[in-house]
CSV table of C-alpha atoms and ligand atoms in Angstrom, one decimal:
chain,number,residue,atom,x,y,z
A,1,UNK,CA,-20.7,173.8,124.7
A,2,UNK,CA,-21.4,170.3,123.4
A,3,UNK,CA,-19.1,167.7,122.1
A,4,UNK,CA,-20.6,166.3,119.1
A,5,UNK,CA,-18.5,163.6,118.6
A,6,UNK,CA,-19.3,162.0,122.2
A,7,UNK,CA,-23.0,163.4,121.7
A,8,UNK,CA,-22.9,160.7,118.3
A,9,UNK,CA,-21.8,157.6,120.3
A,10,UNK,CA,-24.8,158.4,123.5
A,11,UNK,CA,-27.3,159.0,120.7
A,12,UNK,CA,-26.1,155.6,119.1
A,13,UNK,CA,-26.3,154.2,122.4
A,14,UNK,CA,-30.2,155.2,122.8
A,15,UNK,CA,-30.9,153.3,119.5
A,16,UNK,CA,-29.1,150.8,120.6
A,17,UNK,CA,-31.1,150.0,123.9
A,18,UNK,CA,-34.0,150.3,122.0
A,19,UNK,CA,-33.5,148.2,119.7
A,20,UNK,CA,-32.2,145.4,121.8
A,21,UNK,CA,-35.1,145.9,124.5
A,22,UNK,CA,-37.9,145.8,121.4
A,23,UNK,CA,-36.3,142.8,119.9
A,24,UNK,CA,-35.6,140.9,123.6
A,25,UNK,CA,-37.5,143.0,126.4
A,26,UNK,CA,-35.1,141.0,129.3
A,27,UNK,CA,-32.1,141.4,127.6
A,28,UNK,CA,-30.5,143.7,129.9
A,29,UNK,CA,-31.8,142.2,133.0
A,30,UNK,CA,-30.7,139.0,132.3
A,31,UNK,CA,-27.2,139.8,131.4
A,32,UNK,CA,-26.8,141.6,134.1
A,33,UNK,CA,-27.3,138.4,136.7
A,34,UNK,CA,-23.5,137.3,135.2
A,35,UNK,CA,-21.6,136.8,132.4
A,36,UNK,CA,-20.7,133.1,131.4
A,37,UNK,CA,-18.6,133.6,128.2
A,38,UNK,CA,-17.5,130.5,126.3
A,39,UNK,CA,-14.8,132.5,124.7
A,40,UNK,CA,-11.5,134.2,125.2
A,41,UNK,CA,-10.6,136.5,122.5
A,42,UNK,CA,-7.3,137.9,121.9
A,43,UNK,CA,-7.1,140.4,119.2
A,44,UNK,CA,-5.9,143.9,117.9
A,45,UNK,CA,-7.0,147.1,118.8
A,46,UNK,CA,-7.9,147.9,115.2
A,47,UNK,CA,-11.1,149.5,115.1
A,48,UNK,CA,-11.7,147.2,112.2
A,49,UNK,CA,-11.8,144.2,114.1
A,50,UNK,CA,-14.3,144.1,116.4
A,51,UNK,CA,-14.9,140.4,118.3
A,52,UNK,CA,-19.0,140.6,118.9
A,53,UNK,CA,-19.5,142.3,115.4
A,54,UNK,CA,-17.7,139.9,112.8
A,55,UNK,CA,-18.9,136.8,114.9
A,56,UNK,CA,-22.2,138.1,115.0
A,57,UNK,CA,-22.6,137.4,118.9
A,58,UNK,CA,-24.1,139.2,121.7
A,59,UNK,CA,-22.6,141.1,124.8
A,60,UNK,CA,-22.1,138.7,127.1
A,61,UNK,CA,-20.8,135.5,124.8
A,62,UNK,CA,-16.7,136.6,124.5
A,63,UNK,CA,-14.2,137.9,126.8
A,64,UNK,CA,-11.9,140.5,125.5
A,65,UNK,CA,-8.6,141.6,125.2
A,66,UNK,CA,-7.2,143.9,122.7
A,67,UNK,CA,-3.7,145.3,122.5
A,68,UNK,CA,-1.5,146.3,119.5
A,69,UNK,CA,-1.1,143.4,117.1
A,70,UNK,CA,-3.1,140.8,119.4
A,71,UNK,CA,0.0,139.9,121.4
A,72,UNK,CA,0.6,137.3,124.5
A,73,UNK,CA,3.6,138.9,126.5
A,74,UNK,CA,4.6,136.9,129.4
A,75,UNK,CA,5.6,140.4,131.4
A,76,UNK,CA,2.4,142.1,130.6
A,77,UNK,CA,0.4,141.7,133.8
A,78,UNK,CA,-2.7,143.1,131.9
A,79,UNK,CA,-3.4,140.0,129.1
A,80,UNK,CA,-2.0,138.1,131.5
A,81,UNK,CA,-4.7,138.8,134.3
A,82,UNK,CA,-7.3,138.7,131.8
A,83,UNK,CA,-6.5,135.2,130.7
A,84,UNK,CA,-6.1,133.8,134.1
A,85,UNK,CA,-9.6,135.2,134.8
A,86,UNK,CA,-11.0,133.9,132.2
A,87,UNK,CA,-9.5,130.4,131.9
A,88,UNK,CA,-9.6,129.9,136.2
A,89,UNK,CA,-13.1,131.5,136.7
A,90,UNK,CA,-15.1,132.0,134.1
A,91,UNK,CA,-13.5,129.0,132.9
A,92,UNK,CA,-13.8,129.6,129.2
A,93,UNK,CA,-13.3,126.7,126.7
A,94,UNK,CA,-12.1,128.3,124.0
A,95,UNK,CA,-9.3,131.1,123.7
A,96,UNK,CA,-9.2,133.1,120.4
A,97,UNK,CA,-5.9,134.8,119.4
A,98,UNK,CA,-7.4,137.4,116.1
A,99,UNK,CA,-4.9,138.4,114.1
A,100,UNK,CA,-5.9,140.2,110.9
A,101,UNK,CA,-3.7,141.1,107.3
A,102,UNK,CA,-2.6,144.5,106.7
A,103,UNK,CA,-2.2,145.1,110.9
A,104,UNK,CA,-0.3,148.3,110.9
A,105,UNK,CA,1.9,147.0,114.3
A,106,UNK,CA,2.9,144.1,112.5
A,107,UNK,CA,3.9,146.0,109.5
A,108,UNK,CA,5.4,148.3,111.5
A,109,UNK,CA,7.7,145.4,113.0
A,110,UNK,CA,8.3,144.4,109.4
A,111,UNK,CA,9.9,147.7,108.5
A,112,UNK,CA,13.0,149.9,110.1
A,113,UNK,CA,11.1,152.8,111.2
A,114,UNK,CA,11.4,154.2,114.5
A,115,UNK,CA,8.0,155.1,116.1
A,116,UNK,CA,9.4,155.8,119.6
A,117,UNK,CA,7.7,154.8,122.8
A,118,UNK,CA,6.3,152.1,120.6
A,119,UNK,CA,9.3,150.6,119.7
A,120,UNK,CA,9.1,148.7,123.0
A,121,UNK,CA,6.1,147.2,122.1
A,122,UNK,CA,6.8,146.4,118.5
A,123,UNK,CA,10.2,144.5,119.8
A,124,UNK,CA,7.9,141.6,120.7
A,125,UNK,CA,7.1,141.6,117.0
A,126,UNK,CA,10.4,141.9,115.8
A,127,UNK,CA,11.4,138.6,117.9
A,128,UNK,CA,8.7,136.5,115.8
A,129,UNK,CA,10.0,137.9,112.2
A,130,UNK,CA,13.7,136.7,113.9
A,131,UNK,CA,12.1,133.6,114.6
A,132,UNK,CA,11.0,133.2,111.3
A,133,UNK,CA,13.0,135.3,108.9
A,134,UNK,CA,14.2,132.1,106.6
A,135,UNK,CA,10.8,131.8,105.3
A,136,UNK,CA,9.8,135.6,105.7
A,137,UNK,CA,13.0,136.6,103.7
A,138,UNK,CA,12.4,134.2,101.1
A,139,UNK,CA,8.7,135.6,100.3
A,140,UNK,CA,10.0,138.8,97.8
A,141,UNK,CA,6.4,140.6,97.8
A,142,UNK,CA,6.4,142.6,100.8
A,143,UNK,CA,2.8,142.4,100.7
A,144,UNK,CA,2.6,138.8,100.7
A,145,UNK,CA,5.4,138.6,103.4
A,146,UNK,CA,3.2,140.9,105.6
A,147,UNK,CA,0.6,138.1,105.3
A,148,UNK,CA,2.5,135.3,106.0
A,149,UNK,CA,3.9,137.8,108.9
A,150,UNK,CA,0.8,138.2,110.6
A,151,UNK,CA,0.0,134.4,110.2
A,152,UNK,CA,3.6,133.8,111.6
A,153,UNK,CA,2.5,136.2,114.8
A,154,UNK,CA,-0.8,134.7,115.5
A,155,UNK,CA,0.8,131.0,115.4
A,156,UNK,CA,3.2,132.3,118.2
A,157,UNK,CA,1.1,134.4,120.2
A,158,UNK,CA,-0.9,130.7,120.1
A,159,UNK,CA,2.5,129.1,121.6
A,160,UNK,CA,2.7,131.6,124.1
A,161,UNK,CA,-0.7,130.9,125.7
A,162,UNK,CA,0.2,127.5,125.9
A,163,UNK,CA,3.5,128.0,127.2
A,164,UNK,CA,1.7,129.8,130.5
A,165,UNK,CA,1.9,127.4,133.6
A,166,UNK,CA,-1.7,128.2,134.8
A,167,UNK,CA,-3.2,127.3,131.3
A,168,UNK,CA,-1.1,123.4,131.5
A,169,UNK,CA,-2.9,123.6,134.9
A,170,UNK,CA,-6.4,123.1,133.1
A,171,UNK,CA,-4.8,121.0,130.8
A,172,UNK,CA,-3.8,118.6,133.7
A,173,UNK,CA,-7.5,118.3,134.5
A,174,UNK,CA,-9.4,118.4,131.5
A,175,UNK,CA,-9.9,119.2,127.9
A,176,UNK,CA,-10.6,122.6,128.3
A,177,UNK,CA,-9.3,125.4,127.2
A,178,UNK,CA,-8.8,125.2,123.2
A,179,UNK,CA,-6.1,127.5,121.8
A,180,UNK,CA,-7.3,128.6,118.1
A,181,UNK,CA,-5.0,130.8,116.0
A,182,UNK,CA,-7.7,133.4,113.3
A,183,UNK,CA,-7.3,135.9,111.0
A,184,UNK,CA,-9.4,138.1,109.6
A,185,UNK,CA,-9.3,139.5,106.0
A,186,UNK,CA,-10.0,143.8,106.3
A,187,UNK,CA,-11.2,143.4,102.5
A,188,UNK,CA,-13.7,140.9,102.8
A,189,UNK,CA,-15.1,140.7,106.7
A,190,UNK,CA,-14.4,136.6,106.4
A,191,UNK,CA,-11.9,135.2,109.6
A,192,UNK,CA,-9.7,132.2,108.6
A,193,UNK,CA,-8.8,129.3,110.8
A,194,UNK,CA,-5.1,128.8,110.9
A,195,UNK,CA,-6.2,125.3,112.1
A,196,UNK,CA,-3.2,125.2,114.4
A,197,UNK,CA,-5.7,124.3,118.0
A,198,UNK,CA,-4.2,123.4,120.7
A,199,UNK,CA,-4.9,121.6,124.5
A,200,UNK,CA,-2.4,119.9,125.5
A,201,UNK,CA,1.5,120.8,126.4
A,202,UNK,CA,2.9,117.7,124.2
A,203,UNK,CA,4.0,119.8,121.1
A,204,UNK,CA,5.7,121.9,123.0
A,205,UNK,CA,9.6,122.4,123.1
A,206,UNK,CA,10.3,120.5,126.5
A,207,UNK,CA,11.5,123.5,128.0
A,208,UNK,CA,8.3,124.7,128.2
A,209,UNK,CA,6.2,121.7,129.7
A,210,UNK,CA,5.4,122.1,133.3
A,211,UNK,CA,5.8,119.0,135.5
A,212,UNK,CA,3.9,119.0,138.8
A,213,UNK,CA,6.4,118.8,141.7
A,214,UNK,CA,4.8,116.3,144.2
B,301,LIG,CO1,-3.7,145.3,113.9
C-alpha cells in the first residue's frame, strides 16, 4: 500500500533537486562542506510562516527554531540550545524573533478557553498579556488587540533573548548578535520591522544585567 500524501512531498523533493542542480550544478556539494548562517530565526510553527520562503533565501543562510507562538522560555532547554549554538558557534550576527497577526497560540492566550496539555505552554503567553493588559484592555476591537498582542509578544520574546547571560557574553566582546523583533502579515506575505533592535544590556531592567565576577 502507498501513502500518497508522503508519496507528494518525495515527488516534490525530486523537482526540487532538479531544479536547484539545473539552476546551480554545485549547490548541494557546496552546502554540504558547512553551514555558515548569518541569521537566527525565532518564529512560529505556522505552516504559514516559513523563514527561507518569505525572505527569499537559500538553505543554508538561517538557522531555525520554531515553536508555538515564536517563544523564548528560559526553562526550555530546546530554543535555548539552539540559540547558544548559534550565537557561540556559528556565531550568527543577527537573531530574528517572527511573530505573525492572527497566530492562533497567541489568540488562544487572549481568550479563556481551556486546550489542555497546551495550557502549559500558552501560560507563557498569558504572562505577556499580564504584562501588558493596561494597553491590551484599552484596545476594544478584539481583532485589533490580537495585533497589538502579538506585537506585545514579539517585543518580549526580544527582552528575553537579551536577558540570557551567554548572549551579554557576546555583547561583552563585540557588536554581535543584533536582536530584531518582525512580524509578518498572513494577508499580504509582507514582514514588518518592529524596529525595537537590540545589542547591548543597557536598556535592560538592572536586574537583568550580568556583571562579570573578576
Ligand atoms: Co503562530
Amino acid at each position: 500500500m502507498t501513502n500518497n500524501s508522503i508519496d507528494n512531498l518525495l515527488e516534490g523533493n525530486k523537482s526540487w533537486v532538479r531544479n536547484v542542480t539545473k539552476m546551480s550544478p554545485a549547490f548541494f556539494q557546496d552546502l554540504a562542506k558547512g553551514q555558515t548562517p548569518e541569521y537566527l530565526w525565532i518564529g512560529c510553527s505556522d505552516s504559514r510562516v516559513p523563514a527561507t520562503e518569505i525572505t527569499n533565501t537559500l538553505p543554508g543562510s538561517i538557522f531555525v527554531q520554531r515553536n508555538i507562538a515564536n517563544m523564548v522560555i528560559h526553562t526550555d532547554s530546546n530554543v535555548l540550545s539552539v540559540i547558544n549554538y548559534a550565537v557561540k558557534v556559528l556565531k550568527v550576527k543577527h537573531i530574528i524573533v517572527c511573530g505573525h497577526y492572527g497566530c492562533g497560540g497567541v489568540l488562544a492566550a487572549m481568550s479563556n478557553n481551556k486546550f489542555g496539555f497546551l495550557d502549559n505552554w500558552l501560560m507563557h503567553i498569558k504572562d505577556v498579556y499580564r504584562l501588558h493588559e493596561g494597553e491590551l484592555d484599552g484596545i476594544d476591537d478584539l481583532e485589533e488587540r490580537g495585533r497589538r498582542f502579538v506585537e506585545l509578544n514579539v517585543v518580549e520574546q526580544v527582552l528575553n533573548l537579551s536577558r540570557i547571560s551567554f548572549i551579554q557574553e557576546e555583547w561583552e566582546i563585540g557588536e554581535f548578535p543584533y536582536i530584531h523583533g518582525l512580524v509578518y502579515s498572513l494577508e499580504d506575505g509582507v514582514l514588518h520591522d518592529l524596529e525595537i533592535s537590540v545589542n547591548s544590556k543597557d536598556g535592560l531592567h538592572t536586574v537583568f544585567q550580568y556583571k562579570n565576577v573578576k
